mmCIF file of C-alpha atoms in Angstrom:
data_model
loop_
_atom_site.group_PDB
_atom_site.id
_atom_site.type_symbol
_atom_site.label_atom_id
_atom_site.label_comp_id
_atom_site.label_asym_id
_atom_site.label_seq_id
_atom_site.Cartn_x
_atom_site.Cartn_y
_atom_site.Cartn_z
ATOM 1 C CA UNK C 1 -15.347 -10.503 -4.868
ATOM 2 C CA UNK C 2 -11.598 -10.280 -3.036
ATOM 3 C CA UNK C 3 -11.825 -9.242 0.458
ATOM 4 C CA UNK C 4 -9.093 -9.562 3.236
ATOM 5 C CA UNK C 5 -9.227 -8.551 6.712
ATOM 6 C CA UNK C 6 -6.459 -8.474 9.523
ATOM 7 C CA UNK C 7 -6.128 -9.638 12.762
ATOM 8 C CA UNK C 8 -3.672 -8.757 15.742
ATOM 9 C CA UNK C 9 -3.527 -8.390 19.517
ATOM 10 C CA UNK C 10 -4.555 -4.978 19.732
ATOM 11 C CA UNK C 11 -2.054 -4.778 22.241
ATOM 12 C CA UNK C 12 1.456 -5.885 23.553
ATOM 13 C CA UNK C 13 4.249 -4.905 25.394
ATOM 14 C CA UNK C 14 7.594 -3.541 24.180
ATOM 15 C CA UNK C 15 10.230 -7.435 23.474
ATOM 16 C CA UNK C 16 7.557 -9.069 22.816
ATOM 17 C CA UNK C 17 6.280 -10.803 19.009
ATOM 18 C CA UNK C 18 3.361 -9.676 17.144
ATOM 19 C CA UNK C 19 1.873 -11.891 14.875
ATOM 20 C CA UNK C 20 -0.858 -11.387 12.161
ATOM 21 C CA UNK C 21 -3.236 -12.999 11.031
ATOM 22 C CA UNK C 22 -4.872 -11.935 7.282
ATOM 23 C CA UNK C 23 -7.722 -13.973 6.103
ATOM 24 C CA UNK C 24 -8.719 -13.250 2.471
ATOM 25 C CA UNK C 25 -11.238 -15.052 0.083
ATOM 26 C CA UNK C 26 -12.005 -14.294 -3.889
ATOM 27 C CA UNK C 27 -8.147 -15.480 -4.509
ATOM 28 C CA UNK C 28 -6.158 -18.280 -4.087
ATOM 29 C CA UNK C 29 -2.362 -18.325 -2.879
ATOM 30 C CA UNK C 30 -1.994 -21.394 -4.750
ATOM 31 C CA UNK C 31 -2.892 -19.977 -7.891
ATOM 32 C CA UNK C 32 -0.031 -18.579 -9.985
ATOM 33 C CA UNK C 33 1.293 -15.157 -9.856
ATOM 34 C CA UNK C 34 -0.768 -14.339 -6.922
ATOM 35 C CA UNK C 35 1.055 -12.755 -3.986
ATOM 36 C CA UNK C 36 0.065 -10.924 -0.631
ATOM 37 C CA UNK C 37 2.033 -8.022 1.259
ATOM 38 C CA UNK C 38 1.875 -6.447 4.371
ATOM 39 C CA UNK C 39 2.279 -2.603 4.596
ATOM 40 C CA UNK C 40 1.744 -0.671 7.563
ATOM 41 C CA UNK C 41 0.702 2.751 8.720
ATOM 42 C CA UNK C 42 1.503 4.536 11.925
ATOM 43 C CA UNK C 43 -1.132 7.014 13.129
ATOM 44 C CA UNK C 44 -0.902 10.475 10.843
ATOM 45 C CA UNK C 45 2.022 9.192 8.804
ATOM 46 C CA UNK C 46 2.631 7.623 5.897
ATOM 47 C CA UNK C 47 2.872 3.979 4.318
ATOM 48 C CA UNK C 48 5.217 1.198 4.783
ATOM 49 C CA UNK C 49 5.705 -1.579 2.862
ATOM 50 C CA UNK C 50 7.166 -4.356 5.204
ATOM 51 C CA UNK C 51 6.799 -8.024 3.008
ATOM 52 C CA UNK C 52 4.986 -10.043 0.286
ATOM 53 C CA UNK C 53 4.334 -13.525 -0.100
ATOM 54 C CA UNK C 54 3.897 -15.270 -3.490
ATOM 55 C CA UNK C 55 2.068 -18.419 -4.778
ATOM 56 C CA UNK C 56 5.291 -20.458 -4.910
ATOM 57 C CA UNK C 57 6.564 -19.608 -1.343
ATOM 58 C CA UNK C 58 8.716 -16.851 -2.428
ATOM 59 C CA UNK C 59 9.182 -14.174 0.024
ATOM 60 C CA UNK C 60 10.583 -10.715 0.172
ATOM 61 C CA UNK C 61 11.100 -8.574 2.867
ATOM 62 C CA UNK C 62 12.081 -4.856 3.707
ATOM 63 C CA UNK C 63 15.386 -4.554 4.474
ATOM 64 C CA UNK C 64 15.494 -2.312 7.568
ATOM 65 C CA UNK C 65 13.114 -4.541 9.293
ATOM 66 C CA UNK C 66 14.150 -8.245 7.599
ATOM 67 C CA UNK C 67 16.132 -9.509 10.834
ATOM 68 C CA UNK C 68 12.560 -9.167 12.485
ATOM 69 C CA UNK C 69 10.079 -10.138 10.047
ATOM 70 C CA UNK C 70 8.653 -13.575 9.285
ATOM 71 C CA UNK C 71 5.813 -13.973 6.324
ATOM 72 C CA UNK C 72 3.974 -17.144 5.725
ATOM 73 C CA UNK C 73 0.945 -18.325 4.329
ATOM 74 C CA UNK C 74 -1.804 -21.369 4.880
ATOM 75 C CA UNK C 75 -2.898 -21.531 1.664
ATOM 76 C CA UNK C 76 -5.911 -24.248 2.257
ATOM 77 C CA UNK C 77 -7.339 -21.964 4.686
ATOM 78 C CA UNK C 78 -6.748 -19.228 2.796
ATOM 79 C CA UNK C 79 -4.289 -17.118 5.328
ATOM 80 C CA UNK C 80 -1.203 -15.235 5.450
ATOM 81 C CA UNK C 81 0.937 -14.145 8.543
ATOM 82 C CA UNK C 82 3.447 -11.699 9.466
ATOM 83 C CA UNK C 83 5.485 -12.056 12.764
ATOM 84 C CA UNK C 84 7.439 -9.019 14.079
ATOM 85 C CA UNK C 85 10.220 -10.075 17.217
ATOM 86 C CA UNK C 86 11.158 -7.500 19.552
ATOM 87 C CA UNK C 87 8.432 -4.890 19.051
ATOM 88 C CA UNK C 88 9.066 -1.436 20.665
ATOM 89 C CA UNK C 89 6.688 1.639 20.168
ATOM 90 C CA UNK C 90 7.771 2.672 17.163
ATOM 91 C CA UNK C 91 6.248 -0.529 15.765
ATOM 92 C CA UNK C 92 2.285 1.045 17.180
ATOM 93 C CA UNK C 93 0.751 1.362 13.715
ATOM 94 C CA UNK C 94 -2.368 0.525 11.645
ATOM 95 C CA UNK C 95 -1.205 -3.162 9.946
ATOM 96 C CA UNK C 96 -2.686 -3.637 6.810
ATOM 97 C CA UNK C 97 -2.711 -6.790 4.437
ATOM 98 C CA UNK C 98 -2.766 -6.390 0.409
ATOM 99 C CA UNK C 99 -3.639 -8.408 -2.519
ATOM 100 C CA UNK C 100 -0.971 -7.381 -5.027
ATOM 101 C CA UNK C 101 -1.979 -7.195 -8.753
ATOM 102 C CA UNK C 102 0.323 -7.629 -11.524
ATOM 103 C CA UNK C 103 3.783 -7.492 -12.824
ATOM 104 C CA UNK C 104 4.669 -4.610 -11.561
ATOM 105 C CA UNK C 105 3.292 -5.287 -8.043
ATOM 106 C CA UNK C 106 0.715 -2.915 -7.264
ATOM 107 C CA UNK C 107 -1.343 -3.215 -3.858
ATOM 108 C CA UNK C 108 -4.920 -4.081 -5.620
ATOM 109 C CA UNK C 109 -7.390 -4.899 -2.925
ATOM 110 C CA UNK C 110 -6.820 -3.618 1.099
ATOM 111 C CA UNK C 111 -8.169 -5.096 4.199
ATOM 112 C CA UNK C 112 -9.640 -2.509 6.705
ATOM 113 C CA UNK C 113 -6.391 -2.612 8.654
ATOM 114 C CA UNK C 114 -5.650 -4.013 12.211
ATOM 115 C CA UNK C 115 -4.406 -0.832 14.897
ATOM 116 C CA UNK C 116 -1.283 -2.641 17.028
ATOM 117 C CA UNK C 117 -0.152 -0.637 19.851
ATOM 118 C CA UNK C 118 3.155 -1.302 21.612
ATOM 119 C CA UNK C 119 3.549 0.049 25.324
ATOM 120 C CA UNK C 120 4.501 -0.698 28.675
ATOM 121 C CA UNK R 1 16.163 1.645 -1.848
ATOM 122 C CA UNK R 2 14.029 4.070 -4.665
ATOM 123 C CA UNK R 3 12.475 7.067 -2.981
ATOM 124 C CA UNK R 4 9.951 9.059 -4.132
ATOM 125 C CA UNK R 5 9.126 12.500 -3.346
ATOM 126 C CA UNK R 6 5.318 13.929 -3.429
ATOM 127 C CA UNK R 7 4.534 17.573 -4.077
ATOM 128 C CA UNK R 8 3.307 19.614 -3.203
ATOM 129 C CA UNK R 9 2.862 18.146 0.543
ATOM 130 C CA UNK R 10 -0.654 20.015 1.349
ATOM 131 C CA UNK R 11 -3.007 21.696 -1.450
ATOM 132 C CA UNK R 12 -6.639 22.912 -1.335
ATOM 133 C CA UNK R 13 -8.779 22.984 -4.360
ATOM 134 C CA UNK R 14 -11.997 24.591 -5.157
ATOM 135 C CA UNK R 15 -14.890 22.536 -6.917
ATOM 136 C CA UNK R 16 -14.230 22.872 -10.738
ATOM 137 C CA UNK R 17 -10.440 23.446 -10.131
ATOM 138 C CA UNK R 18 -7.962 21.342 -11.989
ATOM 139 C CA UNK R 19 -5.663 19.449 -9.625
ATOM 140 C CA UNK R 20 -1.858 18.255 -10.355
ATOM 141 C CA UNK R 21 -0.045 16.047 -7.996
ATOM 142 C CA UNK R 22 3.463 15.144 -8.735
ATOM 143 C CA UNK R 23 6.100 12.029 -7.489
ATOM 144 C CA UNK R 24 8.968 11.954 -8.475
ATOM 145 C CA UNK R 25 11.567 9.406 -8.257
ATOM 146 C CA UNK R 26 15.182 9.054 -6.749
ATOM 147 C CA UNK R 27 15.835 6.404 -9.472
ATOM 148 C CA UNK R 28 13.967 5.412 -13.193
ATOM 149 C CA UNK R 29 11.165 3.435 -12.646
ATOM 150 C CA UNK R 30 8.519 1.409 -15.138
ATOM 151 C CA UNK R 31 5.744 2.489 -14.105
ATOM 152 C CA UNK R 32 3.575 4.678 -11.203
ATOM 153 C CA UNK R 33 0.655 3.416 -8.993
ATOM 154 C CA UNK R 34 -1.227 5.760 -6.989
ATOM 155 C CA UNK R 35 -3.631 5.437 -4.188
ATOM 156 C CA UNK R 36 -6.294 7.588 -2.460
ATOM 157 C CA UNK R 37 -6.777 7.582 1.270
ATOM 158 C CA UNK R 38 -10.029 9.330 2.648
ATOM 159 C CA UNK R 39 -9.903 10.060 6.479
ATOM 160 C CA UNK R 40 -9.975 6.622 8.733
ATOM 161 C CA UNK R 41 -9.900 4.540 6.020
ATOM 162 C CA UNK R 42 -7.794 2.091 4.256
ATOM 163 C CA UNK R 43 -6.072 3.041 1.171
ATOM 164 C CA UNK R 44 -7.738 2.397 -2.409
ATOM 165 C CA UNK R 45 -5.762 1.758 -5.406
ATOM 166 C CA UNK R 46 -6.281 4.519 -7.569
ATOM 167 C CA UNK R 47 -4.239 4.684 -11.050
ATOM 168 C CA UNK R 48 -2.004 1.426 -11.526
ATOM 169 C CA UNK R 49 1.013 1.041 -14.290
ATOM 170 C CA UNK R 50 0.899 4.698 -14.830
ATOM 171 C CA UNK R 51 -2.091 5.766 -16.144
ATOM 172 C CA UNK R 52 -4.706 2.902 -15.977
ATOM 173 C CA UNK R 53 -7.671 3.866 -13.920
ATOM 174 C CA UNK R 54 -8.556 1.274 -11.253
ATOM 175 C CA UNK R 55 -12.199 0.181 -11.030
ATOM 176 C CA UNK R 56 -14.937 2.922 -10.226
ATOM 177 C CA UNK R 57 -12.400 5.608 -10.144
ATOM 178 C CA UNK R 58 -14.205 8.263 -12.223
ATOM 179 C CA UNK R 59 -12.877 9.687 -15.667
ATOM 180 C CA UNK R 60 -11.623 12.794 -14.358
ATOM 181 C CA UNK R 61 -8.456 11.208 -12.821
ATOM 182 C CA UNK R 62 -5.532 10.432 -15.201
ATOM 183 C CA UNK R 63 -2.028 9.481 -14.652
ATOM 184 C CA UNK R 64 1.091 10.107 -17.057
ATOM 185 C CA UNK R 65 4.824 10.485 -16.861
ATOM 186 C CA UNK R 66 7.813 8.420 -17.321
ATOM 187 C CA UNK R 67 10.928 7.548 -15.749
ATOM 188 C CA UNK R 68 11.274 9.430 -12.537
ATOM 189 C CA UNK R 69 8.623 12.322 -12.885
ATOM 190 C CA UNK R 70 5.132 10.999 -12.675
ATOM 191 C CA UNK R 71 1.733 12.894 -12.087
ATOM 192 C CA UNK R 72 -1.867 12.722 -11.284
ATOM 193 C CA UNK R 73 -4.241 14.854 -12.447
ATOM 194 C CA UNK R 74 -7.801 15.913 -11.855
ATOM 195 C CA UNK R 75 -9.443 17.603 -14.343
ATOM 196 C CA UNK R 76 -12.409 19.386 -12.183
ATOM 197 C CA UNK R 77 -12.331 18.821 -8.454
ATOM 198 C CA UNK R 78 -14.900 17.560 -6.848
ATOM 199 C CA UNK R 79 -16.160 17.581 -3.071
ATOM 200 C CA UNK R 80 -15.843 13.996 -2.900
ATOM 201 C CA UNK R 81 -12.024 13.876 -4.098
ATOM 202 C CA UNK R 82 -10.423 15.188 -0.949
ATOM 203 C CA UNK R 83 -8.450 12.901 0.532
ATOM 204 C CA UNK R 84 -4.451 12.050 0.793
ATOM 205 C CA UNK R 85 -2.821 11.023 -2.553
ATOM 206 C CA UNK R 86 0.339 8.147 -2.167
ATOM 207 C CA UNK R 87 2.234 7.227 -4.983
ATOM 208 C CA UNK R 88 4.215 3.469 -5.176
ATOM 209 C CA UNK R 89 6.499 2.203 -7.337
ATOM 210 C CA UNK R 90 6.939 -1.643 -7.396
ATOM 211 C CA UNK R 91 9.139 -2.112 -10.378
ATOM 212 C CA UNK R 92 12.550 -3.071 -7.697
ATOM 213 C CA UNK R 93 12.343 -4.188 -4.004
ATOM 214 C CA UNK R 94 11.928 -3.045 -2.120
ATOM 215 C CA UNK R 95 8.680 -1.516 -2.960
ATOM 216 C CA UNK R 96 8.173 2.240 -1.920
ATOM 217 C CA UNK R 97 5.728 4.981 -1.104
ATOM 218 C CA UNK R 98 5.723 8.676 -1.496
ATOM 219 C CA UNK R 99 4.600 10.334 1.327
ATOM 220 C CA UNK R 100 1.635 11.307 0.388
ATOM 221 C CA UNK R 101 -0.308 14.683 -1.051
ATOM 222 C CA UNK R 102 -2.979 15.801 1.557
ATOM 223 C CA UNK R 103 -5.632 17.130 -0.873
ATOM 224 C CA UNK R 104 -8.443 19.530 0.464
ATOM 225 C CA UNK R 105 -11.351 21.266 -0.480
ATOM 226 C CA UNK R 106 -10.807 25.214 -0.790
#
């Protein structure tokens, strides 16, 4: 059974970094052609994907937020991260973490999502 | 960047009703995912690579299309099937989302 669930500080102030924390079990990031991504979700909108991470350490990220965003992954603890520098409101969103499935790099299992809200 | 455009934005449905969603795409892609998002919670995958059903989604959901126009269909709403409707495409990076088909119950 794949589950993942996100973690966060809830809270934070405009500058500062958010980091995530996704813990996952029922996969392995070590095994091949497995790959988490991050997508987030700000309250009444829609979806944004913002990075994956793949079993060989390849990363991709979305281009209108890459200068800002860092994905990594523990892979004997089963655990990926996503840091985001210089948060400002418009970062206040539901973060959510994704197993992706397949080739073509669908979103296959979702964790229940982690709100992060950014203000002074 | 690939974007992809939902219609119609808002549609109610009565119980029975068959139900067409469409995304289409800025660019050709391989294939269509689609997810379904009920109120305050997270999204489920839906329909993956087009028009495979993900698990427990019932038979009354199919997918088709091809190259930019892609659709989901419901062949007899049912109470339990309103929710918002997002479409992804992951065939180039960056991947994308439509933005979403807010489906209710007429």
């Amino acid at each position: 059974q794949v589950t993942l669930k996100e973690s966060g500080p809830g809270i934070l102030q405009p500058s500062q970094t958010l980091s995530l924390t996704c813990t996952f079990s029922g996969f392995s990031l070590s095994t091949y052609g497995m790959g988490v991504g991050w997508i987030r979700q700000p309250s009444g909108k829609g979806l944004e994907w913002l990075a994956n991470i793949w079993w060989d350490d390849d990363k991709y990220y979305n281009p209108s937020l890459k200068n800002r965003l860092t994905i990594s992954k523990d892979t004997s603890n089963n655990q990926a991260f996503l840091k985001i520098t210089n948060v400002d409101t418009a970062d206040t969103a539901t973060y959510y973490c994704a197993r992706i499935g397949g080739y073509y790099h669908w979103f296959a299992y979702w964790g229940q999502g982690t709100l992060v809200t950014v203000s002074s | 960047e690939i974007v992809l455009t939902q219609s119609p934005t808002t549609m109610a449905a009565s119980p029975g009703e068959k139900v067409t969603l469409t995304c289409r795409a800025s660019s050709s892609v391989s294939y269509m995912h689609w997810y379904q998002q009920r109120s305050g919670t997270s999204p489920k995958l839906w329909i993956y690579e087009t028009s495979k059903l993900a698990s427990g989604v019932p038979n009354r959901f199919s997918g088709s299309g091809s190259g930019t126009s892609y659709s989901l269909t419901i062949n007899s709403m049912e109470t339990e099937d309103a929710a918002t409707y997002y479409c992804q495409q992951g065939s180039s990076y960056p991947p994308t989302f439509g933005a979403g088909t807010k489906l209710e119950l007429k």
